[in-house]
């Protein structure tokens, strides 16, 4: 079995209300390791396969900038944690001392996901490609010097990683086709695979769960609306949705609920079965069409637009410096 390490630097407050649920879902994936680098020292019950390295932002960013100065001979910008999106594909070079014993390394958003059975999707047939998936919330790379160094190659836009790192703007190097690592793979026909149905990527614009998807040309679209919720059942993650009047179930590798406030309505955090609804996590109960419809109000998710407005104002501040 191929060994996998998922790397997640996170600075700020971890989502205390439900972070233990995320850690519990990691624990169920005991053949995969996580490395969390954080300045949040809140006590959690960390499983053995989630390694925690406590470090403040100033020390972390200074260390990363020093390493990349040696690699690229560029004075890179890393003033805010959000800029780390441009650094994710370079983790194989930056954190090589942690990845030595692994066949694959990757990055993930450890704060807004619940993992199902990842190995159900990361099969031997998948783990023969150099790159697995292309979005910032979970992507893997074969851990070789050749693969890890591909971030230094020219981009389809003509830019280089040096230009990406020399600006304080977020260039989405982890996801962009034009200015990102996937563009390098597409242009040079390096081996990669997009694992279908591995992620339930929830649109942040709508209150009800609606999936964000990408076609074969990497164009984003939203699925046709379905009444759906999710359930976590002893390490497996399912979508429960209504189709032609019937409740059907579909398994996913993980759910990504970005930019969404999730409340914890569970009686305790170490439960093995629970429901995931648009407002948060609730105790397991019988899943029927009535339950699903009650939790699928079709409306805009206003907190997302408030966050976007706040982010836009912050961007203006950065651009005007």
PDB file of C-alpha atoms in Angstrom:
ATOM      1  CA  UNK A   1       0.000   0.000   0.000  1.00  0.00           C
ATOM      2  CA  UNK A   2       1.339   3.418  -1.009  1.00  0.00           C
ATOM      3  CA  UNK A   3       2.155   5.690   1.948  1.00  0.00           C
ATOM      4  CA  UNK A   4       0.478   9.128   1.893  1.00  0.00           C
ATOM      5  CA  UNK A   5       1.127  12.332   3.843  1.00  0.00           C
ATOM      6  CA  UNK A   6      -1.286  15.284   3.684  1.00  0.00           C
ATOM      7  CA  UNK A   7       0.232  18.628   4.727  1.00  0.00           C
ATOM      8  CA  UNK A   8      -1.855  21.451   6.182  1.00  0.00           C
ATOM      9  CA  UNK A   9      -0.333  24.659   7.575  1.00  0.00           C
ATOM     10  CA  UNK A  10      -3.088  26.640   9.303  1.00  0.00           C
ATOM     11  CA  UNK A  11      -2.715  29.868  11.272  1.00  0.00           C
ATOM     12  CA  UNK A  12      -5.544  31.349  13.274  1.00  0.00           C
ATOM     13  CA  UNK A  13      -8.281  29.660  15.258  1.00  0.00           C
ATOM     14  CA  UNK A  14      -9.197  26.114  14.316  1.00  0.00           C
ATOM     15  CA  UNK A  15     -13.002  25.565  14.158  1.00  0.00           C
ATOM     16  CA  UNK A  16     -13.407  24.528  17.792  1.00  0.00           C
ATOM     17  CA  UNK A  17     -17.095  23.707  17.483  1.00  0.00           C
ATOM     18  CA  UNK A  18     -16.498  20.753  15.162  1.00  0.00           C
ATOM     19  CA  UNK A  19     -12.738  20.281  14.696  1.00  0.00           C
ATOM     20  CA  UNK A  20     -12.806  17.104  16.782  1.00  0.00           C
ATOM     21  CA  UNK A  21     -15.227  15.606  14.244  1.00  0.00           C
ATOM     22  CA  UNK A  22     -12.687  16.289  11.498  1.00  0.00           C
ATOM     23  CA  UNK A  23      -9.922  14.666  13.539  1.00  0.00           C
ATOM     24  CA  UNK A  24     -12.135  11.650  14.193  1.00  0.00           C
ATOM     25  CA  UNK A  25     -12.649  11.268  10.438  1.00  0.00           C
ATOM     26  CA  UNK A  26      -8.858  11.362  10.000  1.00  0.00           C
ATOM     27  CA  UNK A  27      -8.495   8.655  12.636  1.00  0.00           C
ATOM     28  CA  UNK A  28     -10.742   6.344  10.602  1.00  0.00           C
ATOM     29  CA  UNK A  29      -8.293   6.757   7.688  1.00  0.00           C
ATOM     30  CA  UNK A  30      -5.493   5.202   9.703  1.00  0.00           C
ATOM     31  CA  UNK A  31      -3.388   4.270   6.637  1.00  0.00           C
ATOM     32  CA  UNK A  32      -2.987   7.973   5.750  1.00  0.00           C
ATOM     33  CA  UNK A  33      -1.012  10.555   7.754  1.00  0.00           C
ATOM     34  CA  UNK A  34      -1.663  14.262   8.235  1.00  0.00           C
ATOM     35  CA  UNK A  35       0.797  16.993   9.214  1.00  0.00           C
ATOM     36  CA  UNK A  36      -0.844  20.038  10.801  1.00  0.00           C
ATOM     37  CA  UNK A  37       1.380  23.093  11.301  1.00  0.00           C
ATOM     38  CA  UNK A  38      -0.468  25.622  13.442  1.00  0.00           C
ATOM     39  CA  UNK A  39      -0.272  28.298  16.093  1.00  0.00           C
ATOM     40  CA  UNK A  40      -3.544  27.189  17.718  1.00  0.00           C
ATOM     41  CA  UNK A  41      -2.636  25.276  20.885  1.00  0.00           C
ATOM     42  CA  UNK A  42      -6.195  24.420  21.868  1.00  0.00           C
ATOM     43  CA  UNK A  43      -6.331  20.905  23.296  1.00  0.00           C
ATOM     44  CA  UNK A  44      -7.904  18.299  21.033  1.00  0.00           C
ATOM     45  CA  UNK A  45      -7.792  14.533  21.003  1.00  0.00           C
ATOM     46  CA  UNK A  46      -5.361  14.147  18.112  1.00  0.00           C
ATOM     47  CA  UNK A  47      -5.202  10.640  16.612  1.00  0.00           C
ATOM     48  CA  UNK A  48      -1.820   9.005  16.056  1.00  0.00           C
ATOM     49  CA  UNK A  49      -1.950   9.647  12.308  1.00  0.00           C
ATOM     50  CA  UNK A  50      -2.352  13.438  12.711  1.00  0.00           C
ATOM     51  CA  UNK A  51       1.017  14.934  13.621  1.00  0.00           C
ATOM     52  CA  UNK A  52       0.939  18.467  15.027  1.00  0.00           C
ATOM     53  CA  UNK A  53       3.797  20.938  14.787  1.00  0.00           C
ATOM     54  CA  UNK A  54       3.187  24.136  16.750  1.00  0.00           C
ATOM     55  CA  UNK A  55       4.758  27.202  15.184  1.00  0.00           C
ATOM     56  CA  UNK A  56       3.809  30.872  15.054  1.00  0.00           C
ATOM     57  CA  UNK A  57       3.204  32.598  11.735  1.00  0.00           C
ATOM     58  CA  UNK A  58       6.275  34.817  11.872  1.00  0.00           C
ATOM     59  CA  UNK A  59       8.673  31.927  12.370  1.00  0.00           C
ATOM     60  CA  UNK A  60       6.916  29.744   9.809  1.00  0.00           C
ATOM     61  CA  UNK A  61       6.793  32.394   7.064  1.00  0.00           C
ATOM     62  CA  UNK A  62      10.402  33.413   7.706  1.00  0.00           C
ATOM     63  CA  UNK A  63      11.554  29.806   7.376  1.00  0.00           C
ATOM     64  CA  UNK A  64       9.573  29.268   4.152  1.00  0.00           C
ATOM     65  CA  UNK A  65      10.904  32.493   2.612  1.00  0.00           C
ATOM     66  CA  UNK A  66      14.463  31.499   3.494  1.00  0.00           C
ATOM     67  CA  UNK A  67      14.104  28.071   1.861  1.00  0.00           C
ATOM     68  CA  UNK A  68      12.567  29.490  -1.294  1.00  0.00           C
ATOM     69  CA  UNK A  69      15.232  32.171  -1.549  1.00  0.00           C
ATOM     70  CA  UNK A  70      17.776  29.355  -1.832  1.00  0.00           C
ATOM     71  CA  UNK A  71      15.637  27.470  -4.376  1.00  0.00           C
ATOM     72  CA  UNK A  72      14.516  30.323  -6.622  1.00  0.00           C
ATOM     73  CA  UNK A  73      16.835  33.220  -5.728  1.00  0.00           C
ATOM     74  CA  UNK A  74      13.729  35.395  -5.307  1.00  0.00           C
ATOM     75  CA  UNK A  75      12.596  37.464  -2.339  1.00  0.00           C
ATOM     76  CA  UNK A  76       9.129  35.965  -2.024  1.00  0.00           C
ATOM     77  CA  UNK A  77       6.012  37.481  -0.448  1.00  0.00           C
ATOM     78  CA  UNK A  78       4.351  35.656   2.389  1.00  0.00           C
ATOM     79  CA  UNK A  79       2.709  38.323   4.501  1.00  0.00           C
ATOM     80  CA  UNK A  80      -0.654  36.607   5.036  1.00  0.00           C
ATOM     81  CA  UNK A  81      -1.623  32.937   5.492  1.00  0.00           C
ATOM     82  CA  UNK A  82      -4.069  33.210   2.567  1.00  0.00           C
ATOM     83  CA  UNK A  83      -1.098  33.557   0.214  1.00  0.00           C
ATOM     84  CA  UNK A  84      -0.232  29.932   1.071  1.00  0.00           C
ATOM     85  CA  UNK A  85      -2.551  28.876  -1.782  1.00  0.00           C
ATOM     86  CA  UNK A  86       0.339  29.776  -4.098  1.00  0.00           C
ATOM     87  CA  UNK A  87       2.774  27.730  -2.009  1.00  0.00           C
ATOM     88  CA  UNK A  88       0.853  24.469  -1.707  1.00  0.00           C
ATOM     89  CA  UNK A  89       2.321  22.761  -4.820  1.00  0.00           C
ATOM     90  CA  UNK A  90       5.813  23.639  -3.523  1.00  0.00           C
ATOM     91  CA  UNK A  91       5.341  21.788  -0.232  1.00  0.00           C
ATOM     92  CA  UNK A  92       7.203  18.804  -1.675  1.00  0.00           C
ATOM     93  CA  UNK A  93      10.338  20.974  -1.774  1.00  0.00           C
ATOM     94  CA  UNK A  94       9.665  23.044   1.350  1.00  0.00           C
ATOM     95  CA  UNK A  95       8.772  20.147   3.658  1.00  0.00           C
ATOM     96  CA  UNK A  96      11.008  17.441   2.196  1.00  0.00           C
ATOM     97  CA  UNK A  97      12.260  16.440   5.652  1.00  0.00           C
ATOM     98  CA  UNK A  98       8.709  15.353   6.559  1.00  0.00           C
ATOM     99  CA  UNK A  99       7.885  13.565   3.288  1.00  0.00           C
ATOM    100  CA  UNK A 100      10.948  11.292   3.016  1.00  0.00           C
ATOM    101  CA  UNK A 101       9.234   8.022   3.949  1.00  0.00           C
ATOM    102  CA  UNK A 102       6.110   8.613   1.846  1.00  0.00           C
ATOM    103  CA  UNK A 103       5.249   7.527  -1.704  1.00  0.00           C
ATOM    104  CA  UNK A 104       2.818  10.452  -2.116  1.00  0.00           C
ATOM    105  CA  UNK A 105       2.436  13.782  -0.399  1.00  0.00           C
ATOM    106  CA  UNK A 106      -0.364  16.276  -0.799  1.00  0.00           C
ATOM    107  CA  UNK A 107      -2.209  19.222   0.648  1.00  0.00           C
ATOM    108  CA  UNK A 108      -5.685  19.510   2.078  1.00  0.00           C
ATOM    109  CA  UNK A 109      -8.037  21.939   3.792  1.00  0.00           C
ATOM    110  CA  UNK A 110      -8.203  20.358   7.212  1.00  0.00           C
ATOM    111  CA  UNK A 111     -10.636  22.898   8.649  1.00  0.00           C
ATOM    112  CA  UNK A 112     -13.693  22.648   6.375  1.00  0.00           C
ATOM    113  CA  UNK A 113     -13.860  18.981   5.400  1.00  0.00           C
ATOM    114  CA  UNK A 114     -15.076  15.675   6.770  1.00  0.00           C
ATOM    115  CA  UNK A 115     -13.246  12.678   5.348  1.00  0.00           C
ATOM    116  CA  UNK A 116     -14.993   9.467   4.410  1.00  0.00           C
ATOM    117  CA  UNK A 117     -13.103   6.346   3.331  1.00  0.00           C
ATOM    118  CA  UNK A 118     -10.356   7.960   1.229  1.00  0.00           C
ATOM    119  CA  UNK A 119      -8.746   4.635   0.303  1.00  0.00           C
ATOM    120  CA  UNK A 120     -11.975   3.633  -1.433  1.00  0.00           C
ATOM    121  CA  UNK A 121     -11.059   6.284  -4.012  1.00  0.00           C
ATOM    122  CA  UNK A 122      -7.244   6.364  -3.764  1.00  0.00           C
ATOM    123  CA  UNK A 123      -6.834   2.868  -5.183  1.00  0.00           C
ATOM    124  CA  UNK A 124      -3.726   1.243  -6.673  1.00  0.00           C
ATOM    125  CA  UNK A 125      -5.028   2.173 -10.143  1.00  0.00           C
ATOM    126  CA  UNK A 126      -5.164   5.830  -9.065  1.00  0.00           C
ATOM    127  CA  UNK A 127      -1.832   5.844  -7.236  1.00  0.00           C
ATOM    128  CA  UNK A 128       0.161   5.169 -10.365  1.00  0.00           C
ATOM    129  CA  UNK A 129      -0.188   8.748 -11.628  1.00  0.00           C
ATOM    130  CA  UNK A 130       2.186  11.588 -10.796  1.00  0.00           C
ATOM    131  CA  UNK A 131      -0.633  13.913  -9.744  1.00  0.00           C
ATOM    132  CA  UNK A 132      -4.061  13.095  -8.313  1.00  0.00           C
ATOM    133  CA  UNK A 133      -6.811  15.753  -8.564  1.00  0.00           C
ATOM    134  CA  UNK A 134      -6.232  19.492  -8.938  1.00  0.00           C
ATOM    135  CA  UNK A 135      -8.141  21.478  -6.312  1.00  0.00           C
ATOM    136  CA  UNK A 136      -6.618  23.036  -3.221  1.00  0.00           C
ATOM    137  CA  UNK A 137      -8.746  21.122  -0.735  1.00  0.00           C
ATOM    138  CA  UNK A 138      -7.056  17.793  -1.602  1.00  0.00           C
ATOM    139  CA  UNK A 139      -4.412  17.052  -4.208  1.00  0.00           C
ATOM    140  CA  UNK A 140      -1.638  14.430  -4.205  1.00  0.00           C
ATOM    141  CA  UNK A 141       1.777  14.199  -5.895  1.00  0.00           C
ATOM    142  CA  UNK A 142       4.123  11.293  -6.386  1.00  0.00           C
ATOM    143  CA  UNK A 143       7.030  11.951  -4.056  1.00  0.00           C
ATOM    144  CA  UNK A 144      10.026  12.043  -6.392  1.00  0.00           C
ATOM    145  CA  UNK A 145      12.611  14.721  -7.044  1.00  0.00           C
ATOM    146  CA  UNK A 146      11.483  15.015 -10.668  1.00  0.00           C
ATOM    147  CA  UNK A 147       7.783  15.470  -9.815  1.00  0.00           C
ATOM    148  CA  UNK A 148       8.440  17.854  -6.927  1.00  0.00           C
ATOM    149  CA  UNK A 149      10.633  20.065  -9.138  1.00  0.00           C
ATOM    150  CA  UNK A 150       7.968  20.576 -11.820  1.00  0.00           C
ATOM    151  CA  UNK A 151       6.718  23.666  -9.962  1.00  0.00           C
ATOM    152  CA  UNK A 152       9.830  25.451 -11.259  1.00  0.00           C
ATOM    153  CA  UNK A 153       8.866  24.979 -14.923  1.00  0.00           C
ATOM    154  CA  UNK A 154       7.403  27.863 -17.014  1.00  0.00           C
ATOM    155  CA  UNK A 155       3.624  28.314 -16.914  1.00  0.00           C
ATOM    156  CA  UNK A 156       1.299  28.333 -19.962  1.00  0.00           C
ATOM    157  CA  UNK A 157       0.779  32.080 -19.424  1.00  0.00           C
ATOM    158  CA  UNK A 158       4.516  32.670 -19.772  1.00  0.00           C
ATOM    159  CA  UNK A 159       4.894  33.467 -16.084  1.00  0.00           C
ATOM    160  CA  UNK A 160       7.167  31.509 -13.777  1.00  0.00           C
ATOM    161  CA  UNK A 161       6.861  30.423 -10.170  1.00  0.00           C
ATOM    162  CA  UNK A 162       9.303  33.235  -9.365  1.00  0.00           C
ATOM    163  CA  UNK A 163       6.762  35.807 -10.549  1.00  0.00           C
ATOM    164  CA  UNK A 164       3.953  34.067  -8.681  1.00  0.00           C
ATOM    165  CA  UNK A 165       5.871  34.163  -5.417  1.00  0.00           C
ATOM    166  CA  UNK A 166       7.231  37.681  -5.891  1.00  0.00           C
ATOM    167  CA  UNK A 167       3.770  39.272  -5.697  1.00  0.00           C
ATOM    168  CA  UNK A 168       1.602  39.703  -2.626  1.00  0.00           C
ATOM    169  CA  UNK A 169      -1.511  38.895  -4.703  1.00  0.00           C
ATOM    170  CA  UNK A 170      -3.049  35.424  -4.537  1.00  0.00           C
ATOM    171  CA  UNK A 171      -2.497  33.892  -7.999  1.00  0.00           C
ATOM    172  CA  UNK A 172      -4.205  30.533  -7.191  1.00  0.00           C
ATOM    173  CA  UNK A 173      -1.113  28.591  -8.228  1.00  0.00           C
ATOM    174  CA  UNK A 174      -2.599  25.501  -6.570  1.00  0.00           C
ATOM    175  CA  UNK A 175      -5.672  25.470  -8.857  1.00  0.00           C
ATOM    176  CA  UNK A 176      -5.364  27.835 -11.832  1.00  0.00           C
ATOM    177  CA  UNK A 177      -5.064  26.308 -15.297  1.00  0.00           C
ATOM    178  CA  UNK A 178      -3.383  29.378 -16.756  1.00  0.00           C
ATOM    179  CA  UNK A 179      -1.155  30.405 -13.854  1.00  0.00           C
ATOM    180  CA  UNK A 180      -1.061  27.191 -11.858  1.00  0.00           C
ATOM    181  CA  UNK A 181       0.550  23.813 -11.478  1.00  0.00           C
ATOM    182  CA  UNK A 182      -2.268  22.069 -13.380  1.00  0.00           C
ATOM    183  CA  UNK A 183      -1.441  24.207 -16.408  1.00  0.00           C
ATOM    184  CA  UNK A 184       2.100  22.811 -16.343  1.00  0.00           C
ATOM    185  CA  UNK A 185       0.716  19.263 -16.273  1.00  0.00           C
ATOM    186  CA  UNK A 186      -1.750  19.925 -19.077  1.00  0.00           C
ATOM    187  CA  UNK A 187       0.750  21.635 -21.365  1.00  0.00           C
ATOM    188  CA  UNK A 188       3.501  19.043 -20.947  1.00  0.00           C
ATOM    189  CA  UNK A 189       1.274  15.958 -20.794  1.00  0.00           C
ATOM    190  CA  UNK A 190       2.546  14.888 -17.393  1.00  0.00           C
ATOM    191  CA  UNK A 191       0.517  12.050 -15.919  1.00  0.00           C
ATOM    192  CA  UNK A 192      -2.404  13.027 -13.728  1.00  0.00           C
ATOM    193  CA  UNK A 193      -5.885  11.815 -12.918  1.00  0.00           C
ATOM    194  CA  UNK A 194      -9.079  13.473 -11.716  1.00  0.00           C
ATOM    195  CA  UNK A 195     -10.884  10.993  -9.453  1.00  0.00           C
ATOM    196  CA  UNK A 196     -14.577  11.248 -10.211  1.00  0.00           C
ATOM    197  CA  UNK A 197     -16.953  11.548  -7.261  1.00  0.00           C
ATOM    198  CA  UNK A 198     -14.160  11.656  -4.702  1.00  0.00           C
ATOM    199  CA  UNK A 199     -15.283  15.022  -3.340  1.00  0.00           C
ATOM    200  CA  UNK A 200     -18.666  16.499  -2.576  1.00  0.00           C
ATOM    201  CA  UNK A 201     -17.595  20.099  -3.116  1.00  0.00           C
ATOM    202  CA  UNK A 202     -20.415  22.227  -1.714  1.00  0.00           C
ATOM    203  CA  UNK A 203     -21.234  25.547  -3.350  1.00  0.00           C
ATOM    204  CA  UNK A 204     -20.865  28.337  -0.765  1.00  0.00           C
ATOM    205  CA  UNK A 205     -23.394  30.545  -2.568  1.00  0.00           C
ATOM    206  CA  UNK A 206     -26.502  28.529  -1.741  1.00  0.00           C
ATOM    207  CA  UNK A 207     -27.921  27.508   1.618  1.00  0.00           C
ATOM    208  CA  UNK A 208     -28.969  24.040   0.484  1.00  0.00           C
ATOM    209  CA  UNK A 209     -26.240  21.608  -0.503  1.00  0.00           C
ATOM    210  CA  UNK A 210     -25.517  21.984  -4.229  1.00  0.00           C
ATOM    211  CA  UNK A 211     -22.356  20.482  -5.674  1.00  0.00           C
ATOM    212  CA  UNK A 212     -19.710  22.450  -7.526  1.00  0.00           C
ATOM    213  CA  UNK A 213     -18.224  20.368 -10.354  1.00  0.00           C
ATOM    214  CA  UNK A 214     -15.710  20.629 -13.208  1.00  0.00           C
ATOM    215  CA  UNK A 215     -15.922  19.207 -16.709  1.00  0.00           C
ATOM    216  CA  UNK A 216     -13.048  17.572 -18.612  1.00  0.00           C
ATOM    217  CA  UNK A 217     -11.809  21.013 -19.732  1.00  0.00           C
ATOM    218  CA  UNK A 218     -11.659  22.244 -16.119  1.00  0.00           C
ATOM    219  CA  UNK A 219     -14.676  24.526 -16.507  1.00  0.00           C
ATOM    220  CA  UNK A 220     -16.660  24.892 -13.301  1.00  0.00           C
ATOM    221  CA  UNK A 221     -20.406  24.292 -13.236  1.00  0.00           C
ATOM    222  CA  UNK A 222     -23.054  23.519 -10.631  1.00  0.00           C
ATOM    223  CA  UNK A 223     -24.960  20.274 -10.616  1.00  0.00           C
ATOM    224  CA  UNK A 224     -28.674  20.238 -11.287  1.00  0.00           C
ATOM    225  CA  UNK A 225     -30.263  20.933  -7.930  1.00  0.00           C
ATOM    226  CA  UNK A 226     -31.219  17.934  -5.785  1.00  0.00           C
ATOM    227  CA  UNK A 227     -32.689  17.775  -2.310  1.00  0.00           C
ATOM    228  CA  UNK A 228     -29.769  16.246  -0.421  1.00  0.00           C
ATOM    229  CA  UNK A 229     -28.063  15.892   2.924  1.00  0.00           C
ATOM    230  CA  UNK A 230     -25.058  13.799   3.982  1.00  0.00           C
ATOM    231  CA  UNK A 231     -24.479  11.135   6.560  1.00  0.00           C
ATOM    232  CA  UNK A 232     -21.295   9.922   8.202  1.00  0.00           C
ATOM    233  CA  UNK A 233     -21.428   6.251   9.143  1.00  0.00           C
ATOM    234  CA  UNK A 234     -18.435   4.592  10.833  1.00  0.00           C
ATOM    235  CA  UNK A 235     -15.809   6.060   8.533  1.00  0.00           C
ATOM    236  CA  UNK A 236     -17.902   6.208   5.372  1.00  0.00           C
ATOM    237  CA  UNK A 237     -19.520   9.324   3.928  1.00  0.00           C
ATOM    238  CA  UNK A 238     -22.737   9.221   1.922  1.00  0.00           C
ATOM    239  CA  UNK A 239     -24.959  11.718   0.189  1.00  0.00           C
ATOM    240  CA  UNK A 240     -28.653  11.017   0.719  1.00  0.00           C
ATOM    241  CA  UNK A 241     -30.778  12.613  -1.998  1.00  0.00           C
ATOM    242  CA  UNK A 242     -34.233  12.417  -3.478  1.00  0.00           C
ATOM    243  CA  UNK A 243     -34.555  11.111  -7.044  1.00  0.00           C
ATOM    244  CA  UNK A 244     -37.917  10.343  -8.656  1.00  0.00           C
ATOM    245  CA  UNK A 245     -39.519  10.320  -5.235  1.00  0.00           C
ATOM    246  CA  UNK A 246     -37.040   7.821  -3.784  1.00  0.00           C
ATOM    247  CA  UNK A 247     -34.179   8.355  -1.323  1.00  0.00           C
ATOM    248  CA  UNK A 248     -30.895   7.193  -2.854  1.00  0.00           C
ATOM    249  CA  UNK A 249     -27.389   7.051  -1.383  1.00  0.00           C
ATOM    250  CA  UNK A 250     -24.002   7.758  -2.984  1.00  0.00           C
ATOM    251  CA  UNK A 251     -20.588   7.421  -1.375  1.00  0.00           C
ATOM    252  CA  UNK A 252     -17.949  10.186  -1.455  1.00  0.00           C
ATOM    253  CA  UNK A 253     -14.360  10.381  -0.256  1.00  0.00           C
ATOM    254  CA  UNK A 254     -14.889  13.661   1.568  1.00  0.00           C
ATOM    255  CA  UNK A 255     -17.182  16.671   1.817  1.00  0.00           C
ATOM    256  CA  UNK A 256     -15.850  20.217   1.475  1.00  0.00           C
ATOM    257  CA  UNK A 257     -18.113  22.857   3.013  1.00  0.00           C
ATOM    258  CA  UNK A 258     -16.092  25.998   2.332  1.00  0.00           C
ATOM    259  CA  UNK A 259     -17.072  29.423   3.696  1.00  0.00           C
ATOM    260  CA  UNK A 260     -20.012  27.978   5.625  1.00  0.00           C
ATOM    261  CA  UNK A 261     -20.769  28.260   9.323  1.00  0.00           C
ATOM    262  CA  UNK A 262     -21.383  24.744  10.614  1.00  0.00           C
ATOM    263  CA  UNK A 263     -23.016  24.304  14.008  1.00  0.00           C
ATOM    264  CA  UNK A 264     -22.558  21.212  16.128  1.00  0.00           C
ATOM    265  CA  UNK A 265     -25.898  19.848  17.359  1.00  0.00           C
ATOM    266  CA  UNK A 266     -24.463  16.452  18.374  1.00  0.00           C
ATOM    267  CA  UNK A 267     -24.764  15.083  21.886  1.00  0.00           C
ATOM    268  CA  UNK A 268     -21.037  14.243  21.910  1.00  0.00           C
ATOM    269  CA  UNK A 269     -18.086  14.582  19.556  1.00  0.00           C
ATOM    270  CA  UNK A 270     -16.896  10.970  19.413  1.00  0.00           C
ATOM    271  CA  UNK A 271     -20.040   9.569  17.816  1.00  0.00           C
ATOM    272  CA  UNK A 272     -19.564   7.248  14.859  1.00  0.00           C
ATOM    273  CA  UNK A 273     -22.787   8.143  13.056  1.00  0.00           C
ATOM    274  CA  UNK A 274     -24.300  11.551  12.372  1.00  0.00           C
ATOM    275  CA  UNK A 275     -26.005  13.669   9.740  1.00  0.00           C
ATOM    276  CA  UNK A 276     -24.481  16.641   7.934  1.00  0.00           C
ATOM    277  CA  UNK A 277     -27.109  19.228   7.022  1.00  0.00           C
ATOM    278  CA  UNK A 278     -26.653  22.761   5.618  1.00  0.00           C
ATOM    279  CA  UNK A 279     -26.635  24.294   9.108  1.00  0.00           C
ATOM    280  CA  UNK A 280     -24.262  21.790  10.723  1.00  0.00           C
ATOM    281  CA  UNK A 281     -23.991  18.355  12.312  1.00  0.00           C
ATOM    282  CA  UNK A 282     -26.946  16.593  13.956  1.00  0.00           C
ATOM    283  CA  UNK A 283     -27.618  13.257  15.615  1.00  0.00           C
ATOM    284  CA  UNK A 284     -28.335  10.322  13.348  1.00  0.00           C
ATOM    285  CA  UNK A 285     -32.002   9.614  12.760  1.00  0.00           C
ATOM    286  CA  UNK A 286     -34.057   7.843  10.116  1.00  0.00           C
ATOM    287  CA  UNK A 287     -33.250   9.317   6.712  1.00  0.00           C
ATOM    288  CA  UNK A 288     -36.395   9.846   4.680  1.00  0.00           C
ATOM    289  CA  UNK A 289     -37.667  12.293   2.085  1.00  0.00           C
ATOM    290  CA  UNK A 290     -39.390  14.426   4.724  1.00  0.00           C
ATOM    291  CA  UNK A 291     -36.148  14.881   6.689  1.00  0.00           C
ATOM    292  CA  UNK A 292     -34.199  15.750   3.543  1.00  0.00           C
ATOM    293  CA  UNK A 293     -36.732  18.286   2.275  1.00  0.00           C
ATOM    294  CA  UNK A 294     -36.934  20.000   5.676  1.00  0.00           C
ATOM    295  CA  UNK A 295     -33.207  20.681   5.507  1.00  0.00           C
ATOM    296  CA  UNK A 296     -32.993  21.808   1.873  1.00  0.00           C
ATOM    297  CA  UNK A 297     -34.427  25.285   1.740  1.00  0.00           C
ATOM    298  CA  UNK A 298     -33.573  26.715  -1.658  1.00  0.00           C
ATOM    299  CA  UNK A 299     -32.168  30.185  -0.976  1.00  0.00           C
ATOM    300  CA  UNK A 300     -28.956  32.198  -1.236  1.00  0.00           C
ATOM    301  CA  UNK A 301     -26.434  31.750   1.547  1.00  0.00           C
ATOM    302  CA  UNK A 302     -25.976  35.361   2.688  1.00  0.00           C
ATOM    303  CA  UNK A 303     -22.952  34.811   4.986  1.00  0.00           C
ATOM    304  CA  UNK A 304     -20.928  33.846   1.900  1.00  0.00           C
ATOM    305  CA  UNK A 305     -21.558  37.191   0.239  1.00  0.00           C
ATOM    306  CA  UNK A 306     -20.610  39.011   3.435  1.00  0.00           C
ATOM    307  CA  UNK A 307     -17.329  37.108   3.487  1.00  0.00           C
ATOM    308  CA  UNK A 308     -16.707  37.908  -0.186  1.00  0.00           C
ATOM    309  CA  UNK A 309     -17.285  41.602   0.469  1.00  0.00           C
ATOM    310  CA  UNK A 310     -14.874  41.512   3.415  1.00  0.00           C
ATOM    311  CA  UNK A 311     -12.270  39.681   1.295  1.00  0.00           C
ATOM    312  CA  UNK A 312     -12.733  42.223  -1.518  1.00  0.00           C
ATOM    313  CA  UNK A 313     -12.014  45.117   0.855  1.00  0.00           C
ATOM    314  CA  UNK A 314      -8.918  43.324   2.157  1.00  0.00           C
ATOM    315  CA  UNK A 315      -7.764  42.767  -1.414  1.00  0.00           C
ATOM    316  CA  UNK A 316      -8.109  46.468  -2.154  1.00  0.00           C
ATOM    317  CA  UNK A 317      -5.910  47.257   0.825  1.00  0.00           C
ATOM    318  CA  UNK A 318      -3.227  44.853  -0.407  1.00  0.00           C
ATOM    319  CA  UNK A 319      -3.396  46.102  -4.012  1.00  0.00           C
ATOM    320  CA  UNK A 320      -3.028  49.701  -2.872  1.00  0.00           C
ATOM    321  CA  UNK A 321       0.080  49.147  -0.777  1.00  0.00           C
TER     322      UNK A 321
END
